[in-house]
Short mmCIF file of C-alpha atoms in Angstrom, two decimals:
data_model
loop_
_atom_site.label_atom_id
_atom_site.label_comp_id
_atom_site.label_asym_id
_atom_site.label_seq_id
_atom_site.Cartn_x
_atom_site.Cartn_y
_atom_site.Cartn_z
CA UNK A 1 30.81 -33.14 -19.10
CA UNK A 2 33.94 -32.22 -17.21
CA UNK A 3 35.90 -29.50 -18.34
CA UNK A 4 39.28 -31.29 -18.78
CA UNK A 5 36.90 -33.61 -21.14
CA UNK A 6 35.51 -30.70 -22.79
CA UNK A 7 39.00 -29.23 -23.33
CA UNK A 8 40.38 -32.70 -25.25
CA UNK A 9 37.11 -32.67 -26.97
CA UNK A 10 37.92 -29.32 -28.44
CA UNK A 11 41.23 -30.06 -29.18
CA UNK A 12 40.60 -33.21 -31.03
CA UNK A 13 38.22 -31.71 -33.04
CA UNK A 14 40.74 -28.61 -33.85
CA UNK A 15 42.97 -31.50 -35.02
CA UNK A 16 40.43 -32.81 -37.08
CA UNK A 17 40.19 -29.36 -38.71
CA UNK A 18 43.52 -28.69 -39.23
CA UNK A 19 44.14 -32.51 -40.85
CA UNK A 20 41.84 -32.22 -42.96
CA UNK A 21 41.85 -30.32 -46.64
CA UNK A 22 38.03 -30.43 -46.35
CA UNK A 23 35.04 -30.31 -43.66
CA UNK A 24 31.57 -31.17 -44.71
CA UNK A 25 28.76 -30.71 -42.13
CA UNK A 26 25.82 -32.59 -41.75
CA UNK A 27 22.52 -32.49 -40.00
CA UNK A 28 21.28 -36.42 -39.23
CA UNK A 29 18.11 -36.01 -37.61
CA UNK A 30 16.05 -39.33 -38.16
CA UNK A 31 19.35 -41.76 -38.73
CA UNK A 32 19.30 -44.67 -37.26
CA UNK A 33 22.96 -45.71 -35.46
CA UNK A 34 23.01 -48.68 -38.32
CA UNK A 35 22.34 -46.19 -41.00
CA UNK A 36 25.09 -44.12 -39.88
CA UNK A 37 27.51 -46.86 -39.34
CA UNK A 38 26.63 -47.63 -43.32
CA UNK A 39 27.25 -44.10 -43.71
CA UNK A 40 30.98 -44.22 -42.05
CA UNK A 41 31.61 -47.59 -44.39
CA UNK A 42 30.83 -45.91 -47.43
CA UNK A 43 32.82 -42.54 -46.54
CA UNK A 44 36.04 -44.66 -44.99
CA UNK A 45 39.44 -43.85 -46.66
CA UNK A 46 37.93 -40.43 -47.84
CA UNK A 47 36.90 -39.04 -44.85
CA UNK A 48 36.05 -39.52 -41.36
CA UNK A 49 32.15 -38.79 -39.93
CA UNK A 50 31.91 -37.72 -36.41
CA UNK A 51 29.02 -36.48 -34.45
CA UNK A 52 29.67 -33.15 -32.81
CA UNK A 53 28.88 -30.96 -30.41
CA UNK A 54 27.81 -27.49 -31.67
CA UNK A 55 29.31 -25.51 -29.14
CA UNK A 56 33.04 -27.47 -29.17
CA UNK A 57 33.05 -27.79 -32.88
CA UNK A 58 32.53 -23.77 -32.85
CA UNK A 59 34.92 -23.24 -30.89
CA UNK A 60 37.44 -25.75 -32.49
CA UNK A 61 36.47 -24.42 -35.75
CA UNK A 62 37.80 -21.20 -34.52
CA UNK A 63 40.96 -21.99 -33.14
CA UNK A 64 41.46 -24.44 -36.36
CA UNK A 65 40.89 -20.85 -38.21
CA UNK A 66 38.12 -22.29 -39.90
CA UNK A 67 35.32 -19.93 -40.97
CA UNK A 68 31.92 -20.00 -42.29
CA UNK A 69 30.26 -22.98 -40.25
CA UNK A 70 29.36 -20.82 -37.20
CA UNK A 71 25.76 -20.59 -38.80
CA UNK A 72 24.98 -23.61 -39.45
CA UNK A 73 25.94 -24.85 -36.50
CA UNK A 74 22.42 -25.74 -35.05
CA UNK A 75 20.74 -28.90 -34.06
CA UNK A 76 22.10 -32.43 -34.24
CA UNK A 77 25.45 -32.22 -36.30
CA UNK A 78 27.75 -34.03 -37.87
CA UNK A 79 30.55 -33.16 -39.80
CA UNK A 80 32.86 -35.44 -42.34
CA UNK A 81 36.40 -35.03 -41.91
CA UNK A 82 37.62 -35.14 -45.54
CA UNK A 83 41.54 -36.52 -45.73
CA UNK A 84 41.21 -38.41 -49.52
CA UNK A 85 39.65 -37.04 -52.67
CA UNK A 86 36.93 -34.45 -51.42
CA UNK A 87 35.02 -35.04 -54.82
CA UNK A 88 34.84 -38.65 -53.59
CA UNK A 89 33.99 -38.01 -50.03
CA UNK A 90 30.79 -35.47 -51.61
CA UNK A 91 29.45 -38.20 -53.89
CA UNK A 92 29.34 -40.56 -50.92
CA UNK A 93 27.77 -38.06 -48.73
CA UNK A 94 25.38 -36.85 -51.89
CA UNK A 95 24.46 -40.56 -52.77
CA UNK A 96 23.79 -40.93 -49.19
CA UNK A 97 21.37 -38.59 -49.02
CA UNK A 98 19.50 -40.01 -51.43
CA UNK A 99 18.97 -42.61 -50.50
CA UNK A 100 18.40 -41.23 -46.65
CA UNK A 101 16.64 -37.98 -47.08
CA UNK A 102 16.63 -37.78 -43.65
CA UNK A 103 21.01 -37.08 -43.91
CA UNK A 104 20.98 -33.17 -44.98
CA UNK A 105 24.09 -31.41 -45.84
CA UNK A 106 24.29 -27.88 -44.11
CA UNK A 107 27.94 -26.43 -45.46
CA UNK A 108 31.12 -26.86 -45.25
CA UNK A 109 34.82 -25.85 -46.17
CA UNK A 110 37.36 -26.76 -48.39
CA UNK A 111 40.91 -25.66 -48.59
CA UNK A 112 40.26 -22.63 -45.60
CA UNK A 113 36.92 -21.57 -48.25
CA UNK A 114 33.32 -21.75 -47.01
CA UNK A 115 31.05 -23.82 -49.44
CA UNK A 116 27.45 -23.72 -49.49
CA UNK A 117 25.20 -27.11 -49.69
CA UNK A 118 25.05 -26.40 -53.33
CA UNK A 119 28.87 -25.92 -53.93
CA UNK A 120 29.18 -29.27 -52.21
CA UNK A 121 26.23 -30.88 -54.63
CA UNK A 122 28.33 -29.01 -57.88
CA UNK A 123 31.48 -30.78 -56.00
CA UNK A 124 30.10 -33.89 -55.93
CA UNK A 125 28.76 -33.32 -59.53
CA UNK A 126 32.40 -33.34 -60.95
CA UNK A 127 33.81 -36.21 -62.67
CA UNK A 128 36.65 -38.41 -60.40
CA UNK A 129 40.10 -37.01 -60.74
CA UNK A 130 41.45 -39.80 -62.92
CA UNK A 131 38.45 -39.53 -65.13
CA UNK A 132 39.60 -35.38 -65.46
CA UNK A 133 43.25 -36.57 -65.58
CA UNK A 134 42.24 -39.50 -68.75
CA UNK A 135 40.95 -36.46 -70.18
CA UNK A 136 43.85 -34.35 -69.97
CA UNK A 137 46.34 -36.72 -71.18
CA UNK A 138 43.97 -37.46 -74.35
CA UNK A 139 44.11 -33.64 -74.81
CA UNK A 140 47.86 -33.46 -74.64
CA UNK A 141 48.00 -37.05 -77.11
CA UNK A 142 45.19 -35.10 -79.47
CA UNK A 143 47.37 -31.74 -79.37
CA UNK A 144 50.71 -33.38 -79.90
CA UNK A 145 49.40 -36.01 -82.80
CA UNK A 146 48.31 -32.43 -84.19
CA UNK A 147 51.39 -30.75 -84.07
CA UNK A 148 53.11 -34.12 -85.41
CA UNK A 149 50.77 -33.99 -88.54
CA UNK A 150 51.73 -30.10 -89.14
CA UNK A 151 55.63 -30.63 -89.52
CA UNK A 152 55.02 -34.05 -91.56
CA UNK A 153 52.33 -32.43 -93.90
CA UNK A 154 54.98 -30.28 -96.03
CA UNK A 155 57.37 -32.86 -96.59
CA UNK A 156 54.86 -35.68 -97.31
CA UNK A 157 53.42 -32.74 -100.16
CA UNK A 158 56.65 -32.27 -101.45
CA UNK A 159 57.40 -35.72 -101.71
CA UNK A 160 53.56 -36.48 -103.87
CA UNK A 161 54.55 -33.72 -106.04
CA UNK A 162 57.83 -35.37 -106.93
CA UNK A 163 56.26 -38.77 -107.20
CA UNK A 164 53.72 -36.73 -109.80
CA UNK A 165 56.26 -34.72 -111.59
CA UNK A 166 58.05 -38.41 -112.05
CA UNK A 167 54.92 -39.91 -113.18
CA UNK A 168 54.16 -36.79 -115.81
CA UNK A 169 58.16 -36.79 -117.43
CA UNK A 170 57.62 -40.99 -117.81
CA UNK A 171 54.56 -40.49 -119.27
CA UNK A 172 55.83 -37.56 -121.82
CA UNK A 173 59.02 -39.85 -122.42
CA UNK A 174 57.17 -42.93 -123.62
CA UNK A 175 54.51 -41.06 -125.56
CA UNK A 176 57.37 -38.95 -127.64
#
């Protein structure tokens, strides 16, 4: 390759870095080019998959001011360019995997911090975000129906009491 290719090569890829909230790469060893077209379906609108070159991406990684991917960076790579919901993009790339044990997830980053194949795996282990945000807002409902009950309680008491102390004086009156 030509270095004028090499040097738009780089600079895509430092792009790609600097796009993206989250970087997860890959090793695909054993893929077939169908399998990873599936692959690219299942990740689009989440995150883009690109093969790399180890050298460029280092380097791009670098001027990005991305850390922690320098070691992994060996053999075939690939490396999904997470723009969407990075939970989403690491349940696609974890359910992949499963079914293709031949995809295996190396590292990656997310928000500037290295992760670990198993911080990806506990990523893609979390719930979707409006599954977490349902949760929330029944929280909140819970909490407030809560706070709703504690200022009612008093006057609803007071109010049985005088219903009861009503009750008691008709009672007296009609037995005297």
């Amino acid at each position: 390759m030509a270095r004028p290719d090499k040097a738009a090569a780089v600079a895509e890829l430092t792009d790609l870095f600097r796009e993206s909230n989250a970087a997860v790469l890959t090793e695909y060893r054993g893929l077939t080019v169908a399998q990873l077209k599936q692959l690219r379906r299942s990740l689009s609108g989440n995150a883009t998959y690109a093969v790399v070159k180890n050298t460029l991406t280092s380097i791009a990684a670098k001027e990005a001011g991305v850390e922690g991917l320098d070691a992994d960076l060996s053999g075939p790579s690939a490396i999904a360019f997470v723009s969407g919901d990075p939970v989403e993009a690491a349940k696609g790339l974890r359910d992949f995997a499963k079914a293709n044990p031949q995809l295996v997830i190396k590292a990656g980053v997310l928000d500037g911090r290295p992760l670990t194949a198993e911080d990806i795996t506990k990523l893609a282990d979390l719930e979707s975000r409006e599954v977490l945000l349902a949760k929330l807002a029944g929280a909140l409902k819970a909490s407030l129906y809560q706070a709703a009950y504690l200022f009612t309680a008093p006057a609803s008491q007071a109010v049985r009491t005088i219903d009861a102390l009503r009750e008691k004086q008709a009672s007296q009156d009609s037995a005297a």
